[in-house]
């Protein structure tokens, strides 16, 4: 039963035993590293805005030459 508590205290960054003060990390350094990863992940959205732009352009490009033939 005591072992279950022990396994919970592992730093997700480096795997070392966690320090109470920096839970769930082992040190401030690892806390900073993890925070940096989160920030980078939320700032860099890989290619999503470009994809929507391309799709919109595609639908616009396929519709314009209607009025010309009508005249
Ligand atoms: Zn660590």
Coordinates of C-alpha atoms and ligand atoms in Angstrom, one line a residue:
X1 CA 0.0 0.0 0.0
X2 CA 2.8 2.3 0.8
X3 CA 4.4 1.4 -2.6
X4 CA 1.4 2.9 -4.5
X5 CA 2.1 6.3 -3.0
X6 CA 5.7 6.1 -3.9
X7 CA 5.1 5.5 -7.6
X8 CA 3.1 8.7 -7.8
X9 CA 6.1 10.9 -7.1
X10 CA 7.9 10.9 -10.4
X11 CA 9.0 13.9 -12.4
X12 CA 7.4 13.7 -15.9
X13 CA 10.3 15.5 -17.4
X14 CA 13.3 13.6 -16.2
X15 CA 11.8 10.8 -14.2
X16 CA 13.5 11.6 -10.9
X17 CA 11.7 11.6 -7.6
X18 CA 9.6 14.7 -7.1
X19 CA 10.2 17.3 -4.6
X20 CA 7.2 18.4 -2.6
X21 CA 7.8 22.0 -3.4
X22 CA 7.9 21.5 -7.1
X23 CA 5.3 18.8 -7.5
X24 CA 4.7 17.2 -9.9
X25 CA 8.2 17.9 -10.9
X26 CA 11.6 17.3 -9.2
X27 CA 12.9 20.8 -9.4
X28 CA 12.1 24.3 -10.7
X29 CA 14.1 23.5 -13.8
X30 CA 11.9 20.6 -14.8
X31 CA 8.8 22.7 -14.1
X32 CA 10.1 25.4 -16.4
X33 CA 10.9 22.8 -19.1
X34 CA 7.4 21.4 -19.0
X35 CA 5.8 24.9 -19.0
X36 CA 7.9 25.8 -22.0
X37 CA 6.7 22.7 -23.9
X38 CA 3.1 23.7 -23.1
X39 CA 3.5 27.2 -24.3
X40 CA 5.2 26.2 -27.5
X41 CA 2.5 23.6 -28.2
X42 CA -0.3 26.2 -27.8
X43 CA 1.5 28.9 -29.8
X44 CA 2.5 26.8 -32.8
X45 CA -0.6 25.4 -34.4
X46 CA 1.0 23.4 -37.3
X47 CA -0.5 24.3 -40.6
X48 CA -4.1 24.6 -39.5
X49 CA -4.8 28.2 -40.6
X50 CA -3.0 27.6 -43.9
X51 CA -5.2 24.6 -44.7
X52 CA -8.5 26.5 -44.2
X53 CA -7.2 29.3 -46.3
X54 CA -6.3 27.0 -49.1
X55 CA -9.7 25.3 -49.0
X56 CA -11.5 28.7 -49.1
X57 CA -9.4 29.8 -52.1
X58 CA -10.2 26.6 -53.9
X59 CA -14.0 27.0 -53.7
X60 CA -13.7 30.7 -54.8
X61 CA -11.5 29.8 -57.8
X62 CA -14.0 27.2 -59.1
X63 CA -17.0 29.6 -59.3
X64 CA -16.1 32.9 -60.9
X65 CA -16.6 32.5 -64.7
X66 CA -20.4 32.5 -64.6
X67 CA -21.4 36.1 -65.6
X68 CA -19.0 36.3 -68.5
X69 CA -20.7 33.6 -70.6
X70 CA -24.1 34.9 -69.7
X71 CA -23.6 38.2 -71.5
Ligands
LIG1 ZN1 12.8 16.4 -13.2

